[in-house]
Amino acid sequence: MNGLFKSIGIVAACGIFLGSVPARAEGTISIAQQFGIGYLILDVVRDQKLIEKHGKEQGLDIKVDWHSISGATAMNEALLTGALDVASAGVPPALTVWDRTRGKQNVKAVAALGSMPNYLLSNNPAVKSVSDLSDKDRIAVPAAGVGFQSRTLQIETARLFGNAEYKKYDSITLSLPHPDATSALISGGAEITAHFSSPPFQYQALEHANIHKILSSYDVLGGKGTFNLLYATEKFHDENPKTYKAFFDALAEAEQIIKADKNAAAKTYIRVEQSHLPLELIEKIVNDPENDFTIAPQKTFVYAEKLHELGILKNSAASWKDYFFPEAYALPGS
């Protein structure tokens, strides 16, 4: 793991950060990300020290702490107990923490990290669509029942079979990290017959003749849709205006840097993540027109509406701006 990271996932999951945590003074920010090409914007921010750059423009020397956490549960606990200032996760988990903290910590989104499709893949030739899945199949996802992939599948299942049946496939869904699920799907020897994957894993899997795509998250959303969001508490946003502005401006600049030279951005990913993946594969992903490394939220309100309709979210949002901080309002969001 990159030495620039401080892994706090296990510590947070064990509850060590529970209790009172003093408020951070203006000029410090603690950020956590998960793993994969979906976090390229943050990799560029970190590599080029853009938060520090924009802080200096305001006369502020900002100390940035980068953390690596796997899984939205540990991520959210660390955020809510004060161990983190900014967390990152898929749109559904981010909406869940917004929903559950309304009137309390009031967590809201800072920005999107880009739109990337997630593919539901299968090695079962009899499965051509979601409707063909049966009790004989087993679907691997990172977080069964609650993660981005599971929630997307639940929305599609509700569309196909009615809202009352949105959990129809939960009983054949298993939690398995993307690398393990990819290996199992390719080998064909395990019980896993389907995998709701994400980049770069879906690109690797589809190189094998026995693997085919049966659904894209873009199909469910009706077009390009945000994969991951950055989010923070109202307390951090309100008490650290200069630091927050520097962070937001850094994200915006990182988006422009990526779009100006995508192959250079691919090299940044390899370098910062210390990835062993071929540079050619990362360049293919970054240049794929399906992928849009933008901080503007896209189709997030589809999740907000559908998850509320299914009873997963208690609070109804009137628009995407309800769960974003005002700095993002000028973006062409949805």
Coordinates of C-alpha atoms in Angstrom, one line a residue:
M1 CA 0.0 0.0 0.0
N2 CA 1.2 3.5 -0.8
G3 CA 3.2 5.0 2.0
L4 CA 1.3 8.3 1.6
F5 CA -1.8 6.5 2.9
K6 CA -2.7 5.9 6.5
S7 CA -5.0 2.9 6.8
I8 CA -7.6 3.5 9.5
G9 CA -10.3 1.2 8.3
I10 CA -9.6 -1.6 10.8
V11 CA -9.2 0.8 13.7
A12 CA -12.4 2.6 12.8
A13 CA -14.3 -0.7 12.4
C14 CA -13.2 -1.7 15.9
G15 CA -14.7 1.5 17.3
I16 CA -11.5 3.1 18.6
F17 CA -12.5 6.4 17.3
L18 CA -15.8 6.4 19.1
G19 CA -16.4 9.2 21.5
S20 CA -15.4 12.9 21.6
V21 CA -13.0 14.1 19.0
P22 CA -11.8 17.8 19.1
A23 CA -12.7 19.9 16.2
R24 CA -9.9 20.4 13.7
A25 CA -8.6 24.0 13.3
E26 CA -8.8 25.7 9.9
G27 CA -5.9 24.5 7.8
T28 CA -6.1 20.7 8.2
I29 CA -8.1 18.2 6.3
S30 CA -8.3 14.4 6.6
I31 CA -9.5 12.6 3.5
A32 CA -10.2 8.9 2.9
Q33 CA -10.7 7.0 -0.3
Q34 CA -11.2 3.5 -1.3
F35 CA -9.5 1.6 -4.1
G36 CA -9.6 1.7 -7.9
I37 CA -9.6 3.9 -10.9
G38 CA -12.8 5.6 -9.7
Y39 CA -10.7 7.7 -7.4
L40 CA -8.4 9.1 -10.1
I41 CA -9.5 12.7 -9.3
L42 CA -8.2 12.3 -5.8
D43 CA -5.0 10.7 -7.0
V44 CA -4.3 13.8 -9.1
V45 CA -5.2 16.1 -6.3
R46 CA -2.7 14.3 -4.0
D47 CA 0.0 13.9 -6.6
Q48 CA 0.1 17.5 -7.5
K49 CA -0.6 18.8 -4.0
L50 CA -3.5 20.9 -5.3
I51 CA -5.2 21.4 -1.9
E52 CA -2.0 22.9 -0.6
K53 CA -1.7 25.0 -3.7
H54 CA -5.2 26.5 -3.4
G55 CA -4.8 26.9 0.3
K56 CA -1.7 29.1 -0.3
E57 CA -3.8 31.2 -2.6
Q58 CA -5.9 32.1 0.4
G59 CA -2.9 32.6 2.6
L60 CA -3.4 29.3 4.4
D61 CA -0.9 26.4 4.8
I62 CA -3.0 23.3 4.8
K63 CA -1.9 20.0 6.2
V64 CA -3.5 17.1 4.3
D65 CA -3.9 13.6 5.8
W66 CA -4.7 10.9 3.3
H67 CA -6.3 7.6 4.4
S68 CA -7.3 4.4 2.8
I69 CA -10.4 2.6 4.0
S70 CA -12.2 -0.3 2.5
G71 CA -15.9 -0.4 2.8
A72 CA -18.6 2.3 3.4
T73 CA -19.4 1.1 6.9
A74 CA -16.0 1.7 8.3
M75 CA -15.7 4.9 6.2
N76 CA -18.9 6.3 7.6
E77 CA -18.1 5.4 11.2
A78 CA -14.7 7.2 10.9
L79 CA -16.5 10.3 9.5
L80 CA -19.2 10.4 12.1
T81 CA -16.8 10.0 15.0
G82 CA -14.5 12.8 13.8
A83 CA -11.6 10.6 12.6
L84 CA -12.2 11.9 9.1
D85 CA -13.2 15.2 7.6
V86 CA -14.1 13.8 4.1
A87 CA -15.3 10.3 3.2
S88 CA -15.9 8.7 -0.1
A89 CA -18.3 5.9 -1.3
G90 CA -20.8 5.0 -3.9
V91 CA -23.9 7.1 -4.4
P92 CA -26.3 4.8 -2.4
P93 CA -24.1 4.5 0.7
A94 CA -23.5 8.3 0.6
L95 CA -27.3 8.9 0.4
T96 CA -27.9 6.5 3.3
V97 CA -25.6 8.5 5.6
W98 CA -27.2 11.7 4.4
D99 CA -30.6 10.3 5.2
R100 CA -29.6 9.0 8.7
T101 CA -27.8 12.2 9.8
R102 CA -30.4 14.7 8.9
G103 CA -31.0 17.0 11.9
K104 CA -27.8 15.6 13.5
Q105 CA -24.4 15.7 11.8
N106 CA -26.1 16.7 8.6
V107 CA -23.7 14.9 6.2
K108 CA -23.9 16.2 2.6
A109 CA -21.9 15.6 -0.6
V110 CA -19.0 17.8 -1.6
A111 CA -18.6 16.6 -5.2
A112 CA -18.8 13.7 -7.5
L113 CA -15.7 11.7 -8.4
G114 CA -16.8 10.8 -11.9
S115 CA -19.3 8.7 -13.8
M116 CA -18.3 5.1 -14.5
P117 CA -20.5 2.2 -15.5
N118 CA -20.5 -0.9 -13.4
Y119 CA -21.3 -4.1 -15.3
L120 CA -23.2 -7.2 -14.1
L121 CA -21.2 -10.0 -15.6
S122 CA -21.9 -13.7 -15.9
N123 CA -20.1 -16.9 -16.9
N124 CA -23.4 -18.8 -17.2
P125 CA -24.4 -19.0 -20.9
A126 CA -28.0 -19.5 -20.0
V127 CA -28.1 -16.0 -18.3
K128 CA -28.6 -13.4 -21.0
S129 CA -30.4 -10.8 -18.7
V130 CA -31.3 -10.1 -15.1
S131 CA -34.6 -12.0 -15.5
D132 CA -32.6 -15.2 -16.4
L133 CA -30.9 -15.3 -12.9
S134 CA -32.1 -18.2 -10.8
D135 CA -31.5 -19.9 -7.4
K136 CA -28.7 -21.8 -9.2
D137 CA -26.7 -18.6 -9.6
R138 CA -24.6 -16.7 -7.1
I139 CA -23.9 -13.0 -7.6
A140 CA -20.7 -11.5 -6.1
V141 CA -20.7 -7.9 -4.9
P142 CA -18.5 -5.9 -2.5
A143 CA -21.2 -5.3 0.0
A144 CA -24.2 -7.5 -0.3
G145 CA -27.6 -5.8 0.1
V146 CA -26.3 -2.3 0.8
G147 CA -23.5 -1.3 -1.5
F148 CA -23.6 0.5 -4.9
Q149 CA -23.8 -2.7 -6.9
S150 CA -26.5 -4.3 -4.7
R151 CA -28.7 -1.1 -4.6
T152 CA -28.4 -0.8 -8.4
L153 CA -29.5 -4.4 -8.8
Q154 CA -32.4 -3.8 -6.4
I155 CA -33.6 -0.9 -8.4
E156 CA -33.5 -2.9 -11.6
T157 CA -35.2 -5.8 -9.9
A158 CA -38.0 -3.5 -8.7
R159 CA -38.4 -2.3 -12.3
L160 CA -38.7 -5.9 -13.6
F161 CA -40.8 -7.5 -10.9
G162 CA -42.4 -4.6 -8.9
N163 CA -41.3 -2.7 -5.8
A164 CA -42.3 -5.5 -3.4
E165 CA -39.8 -7.8 -5.0
Y166 CA -36.8 -5.5 -5.0
K167 CA -34.9 -7.9 -2.7
K168 CA -35.6 -10.9 -5.0
Y169 CA -31.9 -11.5 -5.7
D170 CA -30.5 -10.7 -2.3
S171 CA -30.7 -14.3 -1.3
I172 CA -28.3 -15.3 -4.1
T173 CA -26.0 -12.3 -3.5
L174 CA -22.7 -12.8 -1.7
S175 CA -20.1 -10.2 -0.4
L176 CA -16.8 -10.7 -2.0
P177 CA -14.0 -8.2 -2.9
H178 CA -13.7 -7.4 -6.6
P179 CA -10.3 -9.1 -7.1
D180 CA -11.6 -12.4 -5.6
A181 CA -14.9 -12.2 -7.5
T182 CA -13.1 -11.6 -10.8
S183 CA -10.8 -14.6 -10.3
A184 CA -13.8 -16.8 -9.3
L185 CA -15.8 -15.7 -12.3
I186 CA -13.0 -16.3 -14.8
S187 CA -12.0 -19.7 -13.4
G188 CA -15.6 -20.9 -13.6
G189 CA -14.8 -23.5 -10.9
A190 CA -16.4 -21.7 -8.0
E191 CA -20.0 -21.2 -7.1
I192 CA -19.9 -17.6 -8.3
T193 CA -21.7 -17.4 -11.7
A194 CA -22.2 -13.6 -11.7
H195 CA -20.3 -10.6 -10.5
F196 CA -21.5 -7.0 -10.4
S197 CA -18.1 -5.6 -11.2
S198 CA -16.5 -2.2 -11.6
P199 CA -13.4 -0.8 -13.4
P200 CA -10.7 -2.0 -13.9
F201 CA -12.0 -5.5 -12.9
Q202 CA -14.8 -5.6 -15.5
Y203 CA -12.3 -4.8 -18.3
Q204 CA -10.1 -7.7 -17.2
A205 CA -13.0 -10.1 -16.9
L206 CA -14.4 -9.3 -20.4
E207 CA -11.1 -10.2 -22.0
H208 CA -12.1 -13.9 -21.3
A209 CA -14.4 -15.6 -23.8
N210 CA -16.6 -17.2 -21.1
I211 CA -17.6 -13.9 -19.6
H212 CA -20.4 -11.7 -20.9
K213 CA -22.2 -8.5 -19.7
I214 CA -25.9 -8.8 -18.8
L215 CA -26.4 -5.3 -17.3
S216 CA -24.8 -1.9 -17.0
S217 CA -25.5 0.6 -14.2
Y218 CA -26.0 3.1 -17.0
D219 CA -28.9 1.0 -18.3
V220 CA -30.6 1.3 -14.9
L221 CA -29.9 5.1 -14.6
G222 CA -30.8 6.0 -18.2
G223 CA -27.4 7.3 -19.1
K224 CA -24.1 8.3 -17.5
G225 CA -24.3 8.2 -13.8
T226 CA -22.0 9.1 -10.9
F227 CA -20.2 6.1 -9.3
N228 CA -18.6 7.7 -6.1
L229 CA -19.3 10.8 -4.1
L230 CA -17.2 12.7 -1.6
Y231 CA -19.1 13.8 1.5
A232 CA -18.5 15.6 4.8
T233 CA -20.3 16.8 7.9
E234 CA -22.0 20.2 8.2
K235 CA -19.6 21.0 11.1
F236 CA -16.5 20.6 9.0
H237 CA -18.0 22.5 6.1
D238 CA -19.2 25.5 8.2
E239 CA -16.2 25.7 10.5
N240 CA -13.5 25.5 7.9
P241 CA -14.6 27.7 4.9
K242 CA -11.1 28.3 3.6
T243 CA -9.9 24.7 3.8
Y244 CA -13.2 23.5 2.3
K245 CA -12.9 26.0 -0.6
A246 CA -9.3 24.9 -1.2
F247 CA -10.4 21.3 -1.4
F248 CA -13.3 22.0 -3.7
D249 CA -11.1 24.1 -6.0
A250 CA -8.5 21.4 -6.0
L251 CA -11.1 18.9 -7.2
A252 CA -12.2 21.2 -10.0
E253 CA -8.6 21.7 -11.1
A254 CA -7.9 17.9 -11.0
E255 CA -10.9 17.3 -13.3
Q256 CA -9.4 19.8 -15.9
I257 CA -5.9 18.2 -15.6
I258 CA -7.3 14.8 -16.4
K259 CA -9.3 16.0 -19.3
A260 CA -6.4 17.9 -20.7
D261 CA -4.1 14.8 -20.8
K262 CA -5.8 11.5 -20.1
N263 CA -2.7 9.4 -20.7
A264 CA -0.7 11.5 -18.3
A265 CA -3.5 11.0 -15.8
A266 CA -3.2 7.2 -16.3
K267 CA 0.5 7.4 -15.4
T268 CA -0.4 9.4 -12.3
Y269 CA -2.8 6.6 -11.2
I270 CA -0.1 3.9 -11.7
R271 CA 2.4 6.0 -9.8
V272 CA 0.3 7.1 -6.9
E273 CA -1.5 3.8 -6.4
Q274 CA 1.7 1.9 -7.0
S275 CA -0.5 -0.3 -9.3
H276 CA 0.9 -3.4 -11.0
L277 CA -1.8 -3.2 -13.7
P278 CA -0.5 -2.6 -17.3
L279 CA -0.4 1.1 -18.2
E280 CA -2.1 0.2 -21.5
L281 CA -5.2 -1.0 -19.5
I282 CA -5.4 2.1 -17.4
E283 CA -5.0 4.3 -20.5
K284 CA -7.9 2.3 -22.1
I285 CA -10.1 2.9 -19.1
V286 CA -9.3 6.6 -18.7
N287 CA -9.9 7.2 -22.4
D288 CA -13.1 5.1 -22.6
P289 CA -15.9 7.5 -23.6
E290 CA -18.2 5.8 -21.1
N291 CA -16.1 7.1 -18.3
D292 CA -16.3 10.8 -17.4
F293 CA -14.0 12.1 -14.7
T294 CA -16.1 15.0 -13.6
I295 CA -17.0 16.5 -10.2
A296 CA -20.5 17.3 -11.4
P297 CA -23.0 14.8 -10.1
Q298 CA -24.8 12.9 -12.9
K299 CA -28.1 10.9 -12.3
T300 CA -27.6 10.8 -8.6
F301 CA -31.2 11.9 -8.1
V302 CA -32.3 8.7 -9.7
Y303 CA -30.9 6.8 -6.7
A304 CA -32.4 9.4 -4.3
E305 CA -35.9 9.0 -5.8
K306 CA -35.8 5.2 -6.2
L307 CA -34.3 4.4 -2.8
H308 CA -36.9 6.6 -1.2
E309 CA -39.7 4.9 -3.2
L310 CA -38.4 1.5 -2.0
G311 CA -38.4 2.7 1.6
I312 CA -34.6 2.4 1.9
L313 CA -34.3 6.2 2.5
K314 CA -36.7 7.8 5.0
N315 CA -36.2 11.3 3.7
S316 CA -37.4 12.5 0.3
A317 CA -35.1 14.9 -1.6
A318 CA -36.6 17.6 -3.8
S319 CA -33.5 17.7 -6.0
W320 CA -29.9 16.7 -6.0
K321 CA -29.1 20.0 -4.3
D322 CA -30.8 18.8 -1.1
Y323 CA -27.9 16.4 -0.3
F324 CA -25.0 18.6 -1.7
F325 CA -23.3 21.6 -0.1
P326 CA -23.9 24.9 -1.8
E327 CA -20.5 25.1 -3.4
A328 CA -21.6 22.4 -5.9
Y329 CA -24.8 24.2 -6.9
A330 CA -23.1 25.9 -9.9
L331 CA -22.2 22.6 -11.4
P332 CA -24.4 21.1 -14.1
G333 CA -25.7 18.4 -11.7
S334 CA -28.4 15.9 -11.6

